[in-house]
Short mmCIF file of C-alpha atoms in Angstrom, two decimals:
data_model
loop_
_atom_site.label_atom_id
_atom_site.label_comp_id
_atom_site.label_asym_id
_atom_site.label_seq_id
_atom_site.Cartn_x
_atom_site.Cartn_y
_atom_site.Cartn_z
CA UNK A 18 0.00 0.00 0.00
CA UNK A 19 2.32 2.41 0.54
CA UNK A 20 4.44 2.13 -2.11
CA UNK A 21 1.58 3.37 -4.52
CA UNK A 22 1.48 7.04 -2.27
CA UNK A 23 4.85 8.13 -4.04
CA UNK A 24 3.19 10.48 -6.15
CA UNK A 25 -0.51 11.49 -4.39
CA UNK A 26 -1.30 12.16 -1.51
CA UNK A 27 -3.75 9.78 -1.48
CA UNK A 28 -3.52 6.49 0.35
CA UNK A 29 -3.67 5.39 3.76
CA UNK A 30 -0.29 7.32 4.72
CA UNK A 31 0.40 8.72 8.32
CA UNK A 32 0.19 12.00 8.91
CA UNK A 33 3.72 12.72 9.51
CA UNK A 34 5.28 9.73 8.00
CA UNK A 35 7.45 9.44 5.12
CA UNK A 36 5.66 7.98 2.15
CA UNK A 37 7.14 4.59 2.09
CA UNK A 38 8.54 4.76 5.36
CA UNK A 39 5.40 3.75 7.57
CA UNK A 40 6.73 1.13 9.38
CA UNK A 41 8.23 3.86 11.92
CA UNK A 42 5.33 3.10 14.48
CA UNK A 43 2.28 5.01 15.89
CA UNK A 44 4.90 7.47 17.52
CA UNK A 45 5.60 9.83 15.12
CA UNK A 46 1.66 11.31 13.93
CA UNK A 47 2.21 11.64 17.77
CA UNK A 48 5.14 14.18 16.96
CA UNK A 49 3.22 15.96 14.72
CA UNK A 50 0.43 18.10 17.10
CA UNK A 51 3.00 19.20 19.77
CA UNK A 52 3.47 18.62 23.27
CA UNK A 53 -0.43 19.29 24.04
CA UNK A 54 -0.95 15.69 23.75
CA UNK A 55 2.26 14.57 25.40
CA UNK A 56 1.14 16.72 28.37
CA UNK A 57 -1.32 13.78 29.05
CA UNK A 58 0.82 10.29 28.39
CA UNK A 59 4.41 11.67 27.03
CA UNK A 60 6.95 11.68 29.77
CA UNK A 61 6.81 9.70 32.69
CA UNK A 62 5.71 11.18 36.05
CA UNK A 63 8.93 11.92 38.19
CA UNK A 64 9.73 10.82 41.54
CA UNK A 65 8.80 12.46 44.49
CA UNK A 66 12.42 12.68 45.68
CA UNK A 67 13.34 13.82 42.48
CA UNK A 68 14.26 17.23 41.05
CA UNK A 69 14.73 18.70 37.36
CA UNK A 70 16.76 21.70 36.27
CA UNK A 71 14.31 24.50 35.32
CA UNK A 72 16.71 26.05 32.71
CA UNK A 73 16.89 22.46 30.64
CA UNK A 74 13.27 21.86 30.88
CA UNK A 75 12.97 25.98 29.52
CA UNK A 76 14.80 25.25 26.99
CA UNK A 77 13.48 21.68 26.09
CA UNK A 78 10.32 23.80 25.67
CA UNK A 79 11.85 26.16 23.56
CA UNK A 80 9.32 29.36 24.93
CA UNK A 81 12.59 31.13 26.73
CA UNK A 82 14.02 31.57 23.56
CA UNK A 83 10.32 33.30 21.88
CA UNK A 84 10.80 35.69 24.77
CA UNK A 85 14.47 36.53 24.28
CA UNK A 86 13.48 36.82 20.50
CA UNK A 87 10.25 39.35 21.78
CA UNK A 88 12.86 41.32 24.21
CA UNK A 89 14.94 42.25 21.35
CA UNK A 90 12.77 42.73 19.10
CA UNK A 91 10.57 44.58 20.70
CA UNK A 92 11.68 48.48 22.15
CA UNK A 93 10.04 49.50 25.18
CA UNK A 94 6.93 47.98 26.68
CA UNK A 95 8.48 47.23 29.71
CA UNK A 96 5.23 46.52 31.87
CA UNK A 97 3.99 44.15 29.40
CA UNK A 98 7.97 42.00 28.90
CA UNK A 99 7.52 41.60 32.46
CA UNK A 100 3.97 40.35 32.41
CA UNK A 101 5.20 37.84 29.50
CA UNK A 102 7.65 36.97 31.95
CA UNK A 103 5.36 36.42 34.91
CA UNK A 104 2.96 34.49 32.73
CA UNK A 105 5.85 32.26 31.29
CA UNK A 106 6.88 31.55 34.59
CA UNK A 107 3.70 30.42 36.03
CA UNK A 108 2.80 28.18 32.68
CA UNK A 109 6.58 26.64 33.37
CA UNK A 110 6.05 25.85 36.84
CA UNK A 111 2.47 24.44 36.20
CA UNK A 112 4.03 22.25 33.60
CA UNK A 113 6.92 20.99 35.98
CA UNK A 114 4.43 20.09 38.82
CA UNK A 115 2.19 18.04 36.01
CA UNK A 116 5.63 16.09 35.65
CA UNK A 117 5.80 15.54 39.15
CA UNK A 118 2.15 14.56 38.99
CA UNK A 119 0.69 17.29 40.83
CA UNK A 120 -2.79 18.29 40.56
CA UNK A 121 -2.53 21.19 38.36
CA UNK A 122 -5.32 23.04 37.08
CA UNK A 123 -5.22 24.95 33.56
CA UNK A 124 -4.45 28.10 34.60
CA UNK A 125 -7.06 30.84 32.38
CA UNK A 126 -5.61 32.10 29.45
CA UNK A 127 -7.80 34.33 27.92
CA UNK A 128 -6.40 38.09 28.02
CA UNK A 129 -6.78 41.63 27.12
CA UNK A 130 -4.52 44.20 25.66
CA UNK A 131 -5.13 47.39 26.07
CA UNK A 132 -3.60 50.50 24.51
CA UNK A 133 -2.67 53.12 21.86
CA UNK A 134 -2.53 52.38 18.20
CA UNK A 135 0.39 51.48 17.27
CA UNK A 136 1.99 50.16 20.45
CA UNK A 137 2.82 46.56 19.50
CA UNK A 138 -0.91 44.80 20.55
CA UNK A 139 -0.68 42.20 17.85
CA UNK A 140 3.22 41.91 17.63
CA UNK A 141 3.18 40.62 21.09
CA UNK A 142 0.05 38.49 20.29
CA UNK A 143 1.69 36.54 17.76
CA UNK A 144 4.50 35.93 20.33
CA UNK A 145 1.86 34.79 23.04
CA UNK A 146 0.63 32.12 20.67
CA UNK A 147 4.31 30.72 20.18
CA UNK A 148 5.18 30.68 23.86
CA UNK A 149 1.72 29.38 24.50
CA UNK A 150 2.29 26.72 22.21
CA UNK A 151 5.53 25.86 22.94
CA UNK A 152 4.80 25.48 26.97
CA UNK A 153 1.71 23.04 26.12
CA UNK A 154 -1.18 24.78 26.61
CA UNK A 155 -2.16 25.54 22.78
CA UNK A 156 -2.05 22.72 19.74
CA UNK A 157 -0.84 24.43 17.58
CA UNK A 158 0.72 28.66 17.41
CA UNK A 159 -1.57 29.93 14.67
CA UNK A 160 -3.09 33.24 15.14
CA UNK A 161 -6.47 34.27 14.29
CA UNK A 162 -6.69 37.99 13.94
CA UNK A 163 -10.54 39.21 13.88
CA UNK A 164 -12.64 42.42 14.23
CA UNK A 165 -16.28 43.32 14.62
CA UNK A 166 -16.92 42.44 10.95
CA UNK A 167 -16.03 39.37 10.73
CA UNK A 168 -18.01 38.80 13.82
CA UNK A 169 -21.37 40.34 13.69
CA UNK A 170 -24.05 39.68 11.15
CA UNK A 171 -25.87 41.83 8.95
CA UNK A 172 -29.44 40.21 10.15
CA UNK A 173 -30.89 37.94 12.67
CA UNK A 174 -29.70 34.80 12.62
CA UNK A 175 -26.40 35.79 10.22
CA UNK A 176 -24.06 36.24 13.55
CA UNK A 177 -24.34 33.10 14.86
CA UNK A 178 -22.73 30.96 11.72
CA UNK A 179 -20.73 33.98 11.31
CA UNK A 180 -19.17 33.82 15.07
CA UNK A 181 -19.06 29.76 14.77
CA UNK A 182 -17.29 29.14 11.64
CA UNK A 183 -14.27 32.05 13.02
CA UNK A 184 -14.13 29.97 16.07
CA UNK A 185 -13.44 27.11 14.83
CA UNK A 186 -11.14 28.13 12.19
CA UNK A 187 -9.62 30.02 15.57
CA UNK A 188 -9.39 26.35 17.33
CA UNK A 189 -6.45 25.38 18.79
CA UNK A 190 -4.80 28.42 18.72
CA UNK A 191 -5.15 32.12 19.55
CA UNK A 192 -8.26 34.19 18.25
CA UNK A 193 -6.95 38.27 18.78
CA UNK A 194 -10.13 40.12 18.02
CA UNK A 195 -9.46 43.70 17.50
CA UNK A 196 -10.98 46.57 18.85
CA UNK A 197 -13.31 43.95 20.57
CA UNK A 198 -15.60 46.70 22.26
CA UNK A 199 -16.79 47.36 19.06
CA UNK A 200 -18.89 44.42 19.56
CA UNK A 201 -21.28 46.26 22.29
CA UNK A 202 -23.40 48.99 20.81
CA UNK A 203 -24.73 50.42 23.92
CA UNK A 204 -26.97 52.86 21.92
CA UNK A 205 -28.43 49.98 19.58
CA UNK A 206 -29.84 47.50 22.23
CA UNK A 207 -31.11 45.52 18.83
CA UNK A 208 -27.56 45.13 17.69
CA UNK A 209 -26.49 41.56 17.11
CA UNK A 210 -23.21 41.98 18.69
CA UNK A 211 -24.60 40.80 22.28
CA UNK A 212 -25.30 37.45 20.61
CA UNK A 213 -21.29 37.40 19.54
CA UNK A 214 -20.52 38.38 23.12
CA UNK A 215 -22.89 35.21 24.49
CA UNK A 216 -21.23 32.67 22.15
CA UNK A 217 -17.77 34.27 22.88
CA UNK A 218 -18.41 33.72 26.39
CA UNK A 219 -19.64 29.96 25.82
CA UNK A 220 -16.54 29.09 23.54
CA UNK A 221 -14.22 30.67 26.25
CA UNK A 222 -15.73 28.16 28.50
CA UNK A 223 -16.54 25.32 26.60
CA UNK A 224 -12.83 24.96 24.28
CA UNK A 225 -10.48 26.38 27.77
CA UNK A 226 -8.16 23.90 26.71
CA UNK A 227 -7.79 24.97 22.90
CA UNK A 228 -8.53 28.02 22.19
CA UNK A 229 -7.14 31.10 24.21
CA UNK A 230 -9.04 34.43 23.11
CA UNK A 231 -7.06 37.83 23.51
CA UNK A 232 -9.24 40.89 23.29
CA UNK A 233 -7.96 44.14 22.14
CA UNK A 234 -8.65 48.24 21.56
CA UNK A 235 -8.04 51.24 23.50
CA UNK A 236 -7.75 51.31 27.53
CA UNK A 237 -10.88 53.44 28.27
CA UNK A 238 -13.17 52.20 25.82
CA UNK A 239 -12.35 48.34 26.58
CA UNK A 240 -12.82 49.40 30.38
CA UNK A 241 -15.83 50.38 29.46
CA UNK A 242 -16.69 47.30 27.58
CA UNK A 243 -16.12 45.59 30.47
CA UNK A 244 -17.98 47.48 32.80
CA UNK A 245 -20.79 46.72 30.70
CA UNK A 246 -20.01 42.97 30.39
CA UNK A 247 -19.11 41.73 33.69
CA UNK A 248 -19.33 38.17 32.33
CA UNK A 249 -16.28 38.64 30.18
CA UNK A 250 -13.90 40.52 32.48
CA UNK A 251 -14.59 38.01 35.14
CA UNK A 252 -12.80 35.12 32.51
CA UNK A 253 -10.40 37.51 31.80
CA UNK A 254 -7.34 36.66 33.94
CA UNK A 255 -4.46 38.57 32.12
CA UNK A 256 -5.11 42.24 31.55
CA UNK A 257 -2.19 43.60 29.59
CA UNK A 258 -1.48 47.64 29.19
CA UNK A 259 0.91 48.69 26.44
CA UNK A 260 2.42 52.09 27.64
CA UNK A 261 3.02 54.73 24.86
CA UNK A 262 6.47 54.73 23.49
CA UNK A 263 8.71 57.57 24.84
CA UNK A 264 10.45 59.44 22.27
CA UNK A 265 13.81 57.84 22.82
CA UNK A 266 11.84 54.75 22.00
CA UNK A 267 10.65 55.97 18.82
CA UNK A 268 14.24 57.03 17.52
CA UNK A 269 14.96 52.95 17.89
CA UNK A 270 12.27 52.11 15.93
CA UNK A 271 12.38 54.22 13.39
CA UNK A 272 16.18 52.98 13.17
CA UNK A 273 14.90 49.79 13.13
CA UNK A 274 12.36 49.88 10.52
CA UNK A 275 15.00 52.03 8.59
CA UNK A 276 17.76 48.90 8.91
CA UNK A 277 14.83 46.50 8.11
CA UNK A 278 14.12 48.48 4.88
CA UNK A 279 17.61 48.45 4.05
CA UNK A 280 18.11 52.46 4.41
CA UNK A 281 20.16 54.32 6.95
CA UNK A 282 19.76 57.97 8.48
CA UNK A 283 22.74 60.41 7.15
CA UNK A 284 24.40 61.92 9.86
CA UNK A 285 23.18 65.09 9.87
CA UNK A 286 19.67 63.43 9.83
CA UNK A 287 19.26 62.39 13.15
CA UNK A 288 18.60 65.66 14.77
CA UNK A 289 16.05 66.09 12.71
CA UNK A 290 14.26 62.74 12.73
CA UNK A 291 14.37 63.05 16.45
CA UNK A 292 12.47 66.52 16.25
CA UNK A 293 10.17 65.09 13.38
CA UNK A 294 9.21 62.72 16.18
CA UNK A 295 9.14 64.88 18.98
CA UNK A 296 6.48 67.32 16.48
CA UNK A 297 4.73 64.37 15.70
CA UNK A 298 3.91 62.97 19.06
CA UNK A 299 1.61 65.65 19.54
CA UNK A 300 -0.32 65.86 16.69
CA UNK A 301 -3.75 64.51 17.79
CA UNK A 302 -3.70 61.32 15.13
CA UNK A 303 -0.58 59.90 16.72
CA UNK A 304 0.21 56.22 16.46
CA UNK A 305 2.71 55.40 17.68
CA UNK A 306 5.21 52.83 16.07
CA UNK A 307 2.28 52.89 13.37
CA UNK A 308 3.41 56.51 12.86
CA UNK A 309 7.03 55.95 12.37
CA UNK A 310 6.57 53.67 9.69
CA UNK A 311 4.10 55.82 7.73
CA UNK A 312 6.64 58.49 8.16
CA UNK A 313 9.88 56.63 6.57
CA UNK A 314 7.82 55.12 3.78
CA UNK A 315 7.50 59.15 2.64
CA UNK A 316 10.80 59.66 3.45
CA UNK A 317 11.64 56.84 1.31
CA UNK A 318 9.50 58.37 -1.16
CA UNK A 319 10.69 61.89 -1.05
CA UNK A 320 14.09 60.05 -1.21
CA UNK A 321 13.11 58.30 -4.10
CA UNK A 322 11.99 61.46 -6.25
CA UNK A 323 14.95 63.56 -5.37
CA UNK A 324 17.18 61.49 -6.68
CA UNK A 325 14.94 60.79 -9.60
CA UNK A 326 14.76 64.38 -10.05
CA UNK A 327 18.85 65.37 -9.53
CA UNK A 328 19.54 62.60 -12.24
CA UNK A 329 22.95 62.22 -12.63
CA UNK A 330 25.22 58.97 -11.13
CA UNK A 331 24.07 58.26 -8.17
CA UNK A 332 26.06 55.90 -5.80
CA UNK A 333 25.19 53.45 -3.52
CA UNK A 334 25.68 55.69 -0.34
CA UNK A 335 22.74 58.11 -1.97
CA UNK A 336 20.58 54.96 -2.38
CA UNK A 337 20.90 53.96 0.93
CA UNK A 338 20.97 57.68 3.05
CA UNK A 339 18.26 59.75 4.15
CA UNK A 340 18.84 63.50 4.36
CA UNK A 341 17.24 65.92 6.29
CA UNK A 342 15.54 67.46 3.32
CA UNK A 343 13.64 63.65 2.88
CA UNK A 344 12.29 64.63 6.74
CA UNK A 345 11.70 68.48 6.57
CA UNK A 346 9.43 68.93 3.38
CA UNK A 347 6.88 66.85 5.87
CA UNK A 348 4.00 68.47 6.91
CA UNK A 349 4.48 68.00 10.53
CA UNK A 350 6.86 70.80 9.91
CA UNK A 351 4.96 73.03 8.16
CA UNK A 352 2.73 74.97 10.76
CA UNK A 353 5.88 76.27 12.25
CA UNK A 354 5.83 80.11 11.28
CA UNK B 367 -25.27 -2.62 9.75
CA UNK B 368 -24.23 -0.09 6.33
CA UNK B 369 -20.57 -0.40 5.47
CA UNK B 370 -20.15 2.69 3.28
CA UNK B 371 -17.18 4.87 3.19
CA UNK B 372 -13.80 4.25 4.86
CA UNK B 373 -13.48 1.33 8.30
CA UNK B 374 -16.72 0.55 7.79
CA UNK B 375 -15.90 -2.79 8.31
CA UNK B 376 -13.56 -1.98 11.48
CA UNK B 377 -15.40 -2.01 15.18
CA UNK B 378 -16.86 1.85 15.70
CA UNK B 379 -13.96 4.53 15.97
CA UNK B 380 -13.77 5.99 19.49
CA UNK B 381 -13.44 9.84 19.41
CA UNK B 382 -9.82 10.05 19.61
CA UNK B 383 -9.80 7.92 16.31
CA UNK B 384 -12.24 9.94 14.86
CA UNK B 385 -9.65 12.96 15.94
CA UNK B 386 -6.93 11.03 14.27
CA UNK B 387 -8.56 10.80 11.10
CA UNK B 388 -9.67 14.26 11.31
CA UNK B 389 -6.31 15.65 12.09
CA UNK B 390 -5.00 13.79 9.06
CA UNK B 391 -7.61 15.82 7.25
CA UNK B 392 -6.88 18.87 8.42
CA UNK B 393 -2.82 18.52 7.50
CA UNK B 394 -3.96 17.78 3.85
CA UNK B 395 -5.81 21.42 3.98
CA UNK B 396 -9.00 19.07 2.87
CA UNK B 397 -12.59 20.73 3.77
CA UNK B 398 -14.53 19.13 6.81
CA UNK B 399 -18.41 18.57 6.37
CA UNK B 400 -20.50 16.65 8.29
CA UNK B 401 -23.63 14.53 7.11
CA UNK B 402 -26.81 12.39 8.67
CA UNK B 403 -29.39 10.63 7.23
CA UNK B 404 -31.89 7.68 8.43
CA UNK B 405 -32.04 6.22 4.78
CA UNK B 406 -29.20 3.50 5.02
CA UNK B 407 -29.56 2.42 1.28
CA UNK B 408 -26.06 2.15 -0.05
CA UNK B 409 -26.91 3.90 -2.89
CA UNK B 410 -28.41 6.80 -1.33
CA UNK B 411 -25.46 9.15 -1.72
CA UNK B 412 -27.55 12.34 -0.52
CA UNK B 413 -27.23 12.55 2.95
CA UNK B 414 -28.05 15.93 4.77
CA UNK B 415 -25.75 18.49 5.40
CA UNK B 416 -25.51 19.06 9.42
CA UNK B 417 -24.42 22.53 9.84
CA UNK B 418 -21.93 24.08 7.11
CA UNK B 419 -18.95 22.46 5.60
CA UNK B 420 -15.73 24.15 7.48
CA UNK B 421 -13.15 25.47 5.86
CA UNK B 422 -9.19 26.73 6.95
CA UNK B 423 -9.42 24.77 10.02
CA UNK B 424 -6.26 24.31 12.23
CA UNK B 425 -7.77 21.80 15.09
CA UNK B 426 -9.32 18.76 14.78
CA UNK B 427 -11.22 19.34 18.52
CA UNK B 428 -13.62 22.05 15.82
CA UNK B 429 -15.53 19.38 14.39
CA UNK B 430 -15.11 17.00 17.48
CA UNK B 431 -17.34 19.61 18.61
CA UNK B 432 -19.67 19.37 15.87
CA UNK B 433 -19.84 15.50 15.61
CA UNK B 434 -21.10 15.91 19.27
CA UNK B 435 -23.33 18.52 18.74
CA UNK B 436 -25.24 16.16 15.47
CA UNK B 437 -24.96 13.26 17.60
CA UNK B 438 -27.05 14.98 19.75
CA UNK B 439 -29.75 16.07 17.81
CA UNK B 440 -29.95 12.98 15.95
CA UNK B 441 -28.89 9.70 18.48
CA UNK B 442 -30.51 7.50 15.85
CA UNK B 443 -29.32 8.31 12.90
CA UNK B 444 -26.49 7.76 10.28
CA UNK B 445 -23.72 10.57 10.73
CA UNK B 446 -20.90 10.43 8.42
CA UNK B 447 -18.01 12.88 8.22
CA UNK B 448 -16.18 13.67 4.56
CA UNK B 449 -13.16 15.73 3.75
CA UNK B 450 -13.57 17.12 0.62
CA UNK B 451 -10.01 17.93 -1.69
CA UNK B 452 -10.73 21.07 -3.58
CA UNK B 453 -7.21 20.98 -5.77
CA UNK B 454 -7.07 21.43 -9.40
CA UNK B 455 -7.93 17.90 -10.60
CA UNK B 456 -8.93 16.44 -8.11
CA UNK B 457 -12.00 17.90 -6.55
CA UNK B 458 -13.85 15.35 -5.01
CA UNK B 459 -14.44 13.83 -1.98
CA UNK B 460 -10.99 12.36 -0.46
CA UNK B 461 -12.06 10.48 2.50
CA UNK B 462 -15.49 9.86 4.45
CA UNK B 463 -16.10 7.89 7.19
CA UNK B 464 -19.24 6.97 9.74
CA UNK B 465 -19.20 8.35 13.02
CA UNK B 466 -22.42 7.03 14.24
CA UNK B 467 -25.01 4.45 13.25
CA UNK B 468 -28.31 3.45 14.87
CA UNK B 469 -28.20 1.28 18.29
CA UNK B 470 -30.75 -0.81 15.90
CA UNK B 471 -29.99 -1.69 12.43
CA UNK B 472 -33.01 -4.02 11.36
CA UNK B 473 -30.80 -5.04 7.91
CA UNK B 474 -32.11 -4.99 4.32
CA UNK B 475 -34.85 -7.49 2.68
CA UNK B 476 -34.47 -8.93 -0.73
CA UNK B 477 -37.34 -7.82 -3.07
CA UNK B 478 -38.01 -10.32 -6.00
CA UNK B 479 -40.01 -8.26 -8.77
CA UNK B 480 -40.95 -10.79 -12.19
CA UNK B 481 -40.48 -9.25 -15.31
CA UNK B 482 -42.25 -10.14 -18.51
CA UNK B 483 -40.58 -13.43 -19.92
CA UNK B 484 -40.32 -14.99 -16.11
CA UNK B 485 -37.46 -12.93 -15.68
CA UNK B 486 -36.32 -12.13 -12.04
CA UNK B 487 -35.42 -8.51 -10.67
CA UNK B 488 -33.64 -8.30 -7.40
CA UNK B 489 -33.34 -5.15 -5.06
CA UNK B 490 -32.79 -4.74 -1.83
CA UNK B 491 -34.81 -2.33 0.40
CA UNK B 492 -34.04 -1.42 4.13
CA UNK B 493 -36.67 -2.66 6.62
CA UNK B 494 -36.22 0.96 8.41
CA UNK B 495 -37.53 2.10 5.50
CA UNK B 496 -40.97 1.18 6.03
CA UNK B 497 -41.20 3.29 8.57
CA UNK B 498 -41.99 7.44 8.08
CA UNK B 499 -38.73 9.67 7.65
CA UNK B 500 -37.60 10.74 10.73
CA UNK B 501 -39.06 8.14 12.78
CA UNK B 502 -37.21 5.27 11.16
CA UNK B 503 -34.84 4.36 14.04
CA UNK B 504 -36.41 5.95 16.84
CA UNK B 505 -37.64 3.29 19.84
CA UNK B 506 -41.36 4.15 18.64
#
C-alpha cells in the first residue's frame, strides 16, 4: 500500500510519515500536534524525591528563547515583557508540577490588551501564541486575527454561523479580536453583537483547553466594555497595558524599521528625525510605532523622487541615506511660522 | 449494519480515532463537512448536510465539537463525516467515514419483482424504510 502514495497524496499514509517509510510506528503522527498531547501520556511522572533543572526543561520547551526573540525585538513595553515573563513563569512551573504529577489546574488564558494604536498589541500576540504553544497549553501557534466584521451579522440569525465558523477556524490556537468593544453597541440595544458576546463567552468556556481568546482596543473604551459585560472581564485573567512609546523609543524604531528596509539615516539626519518625532507625538492622530513607519515610507518616497529628479550617477551611499531634506518637506513641519 | 465509506468494516472509531482521522484531514488542507441521514440504502449518496462544511481549520477538537453537537440532535441516525479535496484535478471527496449508526440496524430485505418473460429482478430495500422519515430508528 504504501508504495503506490509516491506520487498522491492519497492512500492510507500517516500524517507525519514518510511515504514509504510507515513502518516507523504510531509514535511519530504523535510528533506531529505538539506537546499538548504529550502533556497527558508523554513523559513519565517523576519521583517524588526527584528534582529537574528548570533552565533544561525551559529550553526543552523552547518558549525562553520566543521571549528573548520578543525582548529584542521589541523596544520598550516594559510593563507588558515583564507580564510575559510572569505568565511564562507560572505556565513553566504548572508544567513541571504536572511532571511531578501534581494536581494542576489549567491556569485561564484568555487576556486583554489594552492600549494606543500602534503600540505593538498584535506583535506581542503573535508571540503569546508561540510561547503558548511551545509550553503546552495551545495545539498548535496559529493566530487568528478578527474584528467586529467578521463577527457580527448583517441580520438575525447571520451572527451566529458567522461567530461559529471564526471559532473554529480560531481552534487550537489564539483568536486576537481587534478593537473587541466594538462588539457592544450600547446605543443599539437591537444590535447583534450581544449574541457574539454570548457565544464568545460559551466558547471561552466550553474549548479552555484549545482556544485562548485575547481581546484588544483602546484602555478606556475596553474598560468600558467591560464594565458593561461583567461576564467577560470576570474570565479575563491577564489584563495587559501597552504604555506609549517615549520618544527615545521611537528614535529605535524608526532605526529599526529604517535597517529592516535596508536604508540608513545620514548623519546630519538624526537631529532632525528626532524633532520630526518629537512634532509628531503631539499631533492629535498619533500612532505610535504605526506613525514611524508611515513616516519613513515618505521619506523613502521623497528620497526616491529627489534622486529621480537630480539625475545624474548616483552611488550606492545616496541609495541607501536619508537626508534631512527627505524629513523636513513633511508636513508635521509646516505649521511652524 | 451499512458499510459505506472508509473502516466501515472496522469495530466503531472511538473519538480520539475519529480525531486522528480528522487531524489527518486537516494537515492535507482538505474541507470538513458533516452529514446524517436515516435512509441507510447504499446507494443513497444524498445525505443531509448538518451545519456548514468548514473550511481553513487548524484543530481537529472544531468538528469533534460538531460530531457531538449532530450526535445529539440525531442519536438514531447515520452521521458520516467527509473531507472534501478542492485541488485542481482532483475535486472530489478524499475520504469519508461513519461516526455514528443506529443502536438498531433491522438489515435490508431482498425484493423479488418478475419481469415479462419470467425474468427475475432483485433489489434490496431497508426494513427501516418502512417506517416514516424521521421516525425510522427511533424506539417508537
Amino acid at each position: 500500500m504504501s508504495d503506490s502514495t509516491a506520487k498522491s497524496s492519497f492512500g492510507m499514509r500517516r500524517p507525519g510519515t514518510k511515504p514509504g517509510a510507515d513502518a516507523a510506528g504510531d509514535q511519530t503522527d504523535q510528533d506531529k500536534d505538539g506537546p499538548e498531547n504529550d502533556g497527558q501520556d508523554g513523559p513519565a511522572l517523576l519521583d517524588p524525591g526527584a528534582s529537574v533543572d528548570l533552565e533544561e526543561i525551559r529550553a526543552e520547551l523552547g518558549a525562553g528563547q520566543v521571549l528573548d526573540d520578543l525582548d529584542a525585538e521589541l523596544i520598550g513595553l516594559e510593563p507588558v515583557k515583564s507580564r510575559l515573563r510572569e505568565i511564562e513563569a507560572l505556565l513553566l512551573v504548572d508544567q513541571l508540577r504536572r511532571r511531578f504529577g501534581l494536581d494542576t489546574p489549567r491556569p485561564n488564558l484568555h487576556m486583554s490588551f489594552t492600549g494606543s494604536p500602534g503600540t505593538g498589541k498584535t506583535t506581542v500576540a503573535v508571540k503569546m501564541a508561540e510561547i503558548l504553544h511551545s509550553l503546552g497549553y495551545l495545539p498548535s501557534s496559529h493566530l487568528v486575527t478578527v474584528s467586529r466584521e467578521d463577527l457580527v451579522g448583517q441580520y438575525v440569525g447571520h451572527s451566529a454561523p458567522k461567530t461559529k465558523e471564526v471559532l473554529k477556524r480560531a481552534m487550537g490556537g489564539v483568536l486576537f479580536i481587534d478593537e473587541a468593544y466594538a462588539l457592544h453597541r450600547p446605543d443599539n440595544e437591537r444590535d447583534y453583537g450581544q449574541e457574539v458576546i454570548e457565544m464568545l463567552l460559551q466558547a471561552m468556556e466550553e474549548h479552555r483547553e484549545r482556544l485562548v481568546v485575547i481581546l484588544a482596543g483602546y484602555k478606556d473604551r475596553m474598560e468600558g466594555f467591560f464594565s458593561l459585560n461583567p461576564g467577560l472581564r470576570s474570565r479575563i485573567a491577564h489584563h495587559l497595558d501597552f504604555p506609549e512609546f517615549d520618544l527615545d523609543d521611537l528614535v529605535s524604531i524608526g532605526h529599526r524599521m529604517l535597517a529592516e528596509q535596508g536604508y540608513e539615516l545620514a548623519p546630519e539626519t538624526e537631529s532632525v528625525f528626532r524633532s520630526y518625532l518629537e512634532r509628531r507625538q503631539t499631533q492629535p492622530d498619533f500612532a505610535n510605532a504605526r506613525s514611524v513607519r508611515n513616516a519613513i515610507e515618505r521619506a523613502r518616497l521623497r528620497h526616491a523622487g529627489r534622486l529621480v529628479s537630480a539625475g545624474g550617477s548616483i552611488d550606492r551611499d545616496a541609495l541607501t541615506h536619508i537626508f534631512p531634506d527627505d524629513l523636513l518637506a513633511s508636513r508635521v513641519f509646516e505649521d511652524e511660522d | 449494519m451499512i458499510t459505506q465509506g472508509t473502516f466501515a468494516f472496522l469495530p466503531d472509531l472511538s473519538d480520539e480515532e475519529i480525531e486522528a482521522q480528522i487531524r489527518y484531514v486537516i494537515q492535507n488542507e482538505w474541507s470538513v463537512s458533516i452529514e446524517r441521514t436515516d435512509d441507510p440504502h447504499p446507494r443513497n449518496t444524498f445525505w443531509e448536510l448538518w451545519d456548514l462544511p468548514m473550511f481553513d481549520l487548524n484543530d481537529p477538537a472544531a468538528v469533534l465539537a460538531e460530531v457531538n453537537a449532530c450526535r445529539e440532535a440525531f442519536p438514531d441516525q447515520y452521521i458520516k463525516v467527509s473531507a472534501f479535496d478542492n485541488r485542481k484535478g482532483r475535486e472530489t471527496v478524499a475520504l469519508s467515514f461513519i461516526v455514528q449508526t443506529p443502536d438498531e440496524e433491522p438489515g435490508f430485505t431482498l425484493e423479488r419483482q418478475s419481469r415479462p418473460g419470467r425474468t427475475l429482478g432483485y433489489t434490496s430495500r431497508p426494513y427501516a424504510a418502512d417506517r416514516s422519515h424521521g421516525e425510522r430508528y427511533s424506539s417508537r
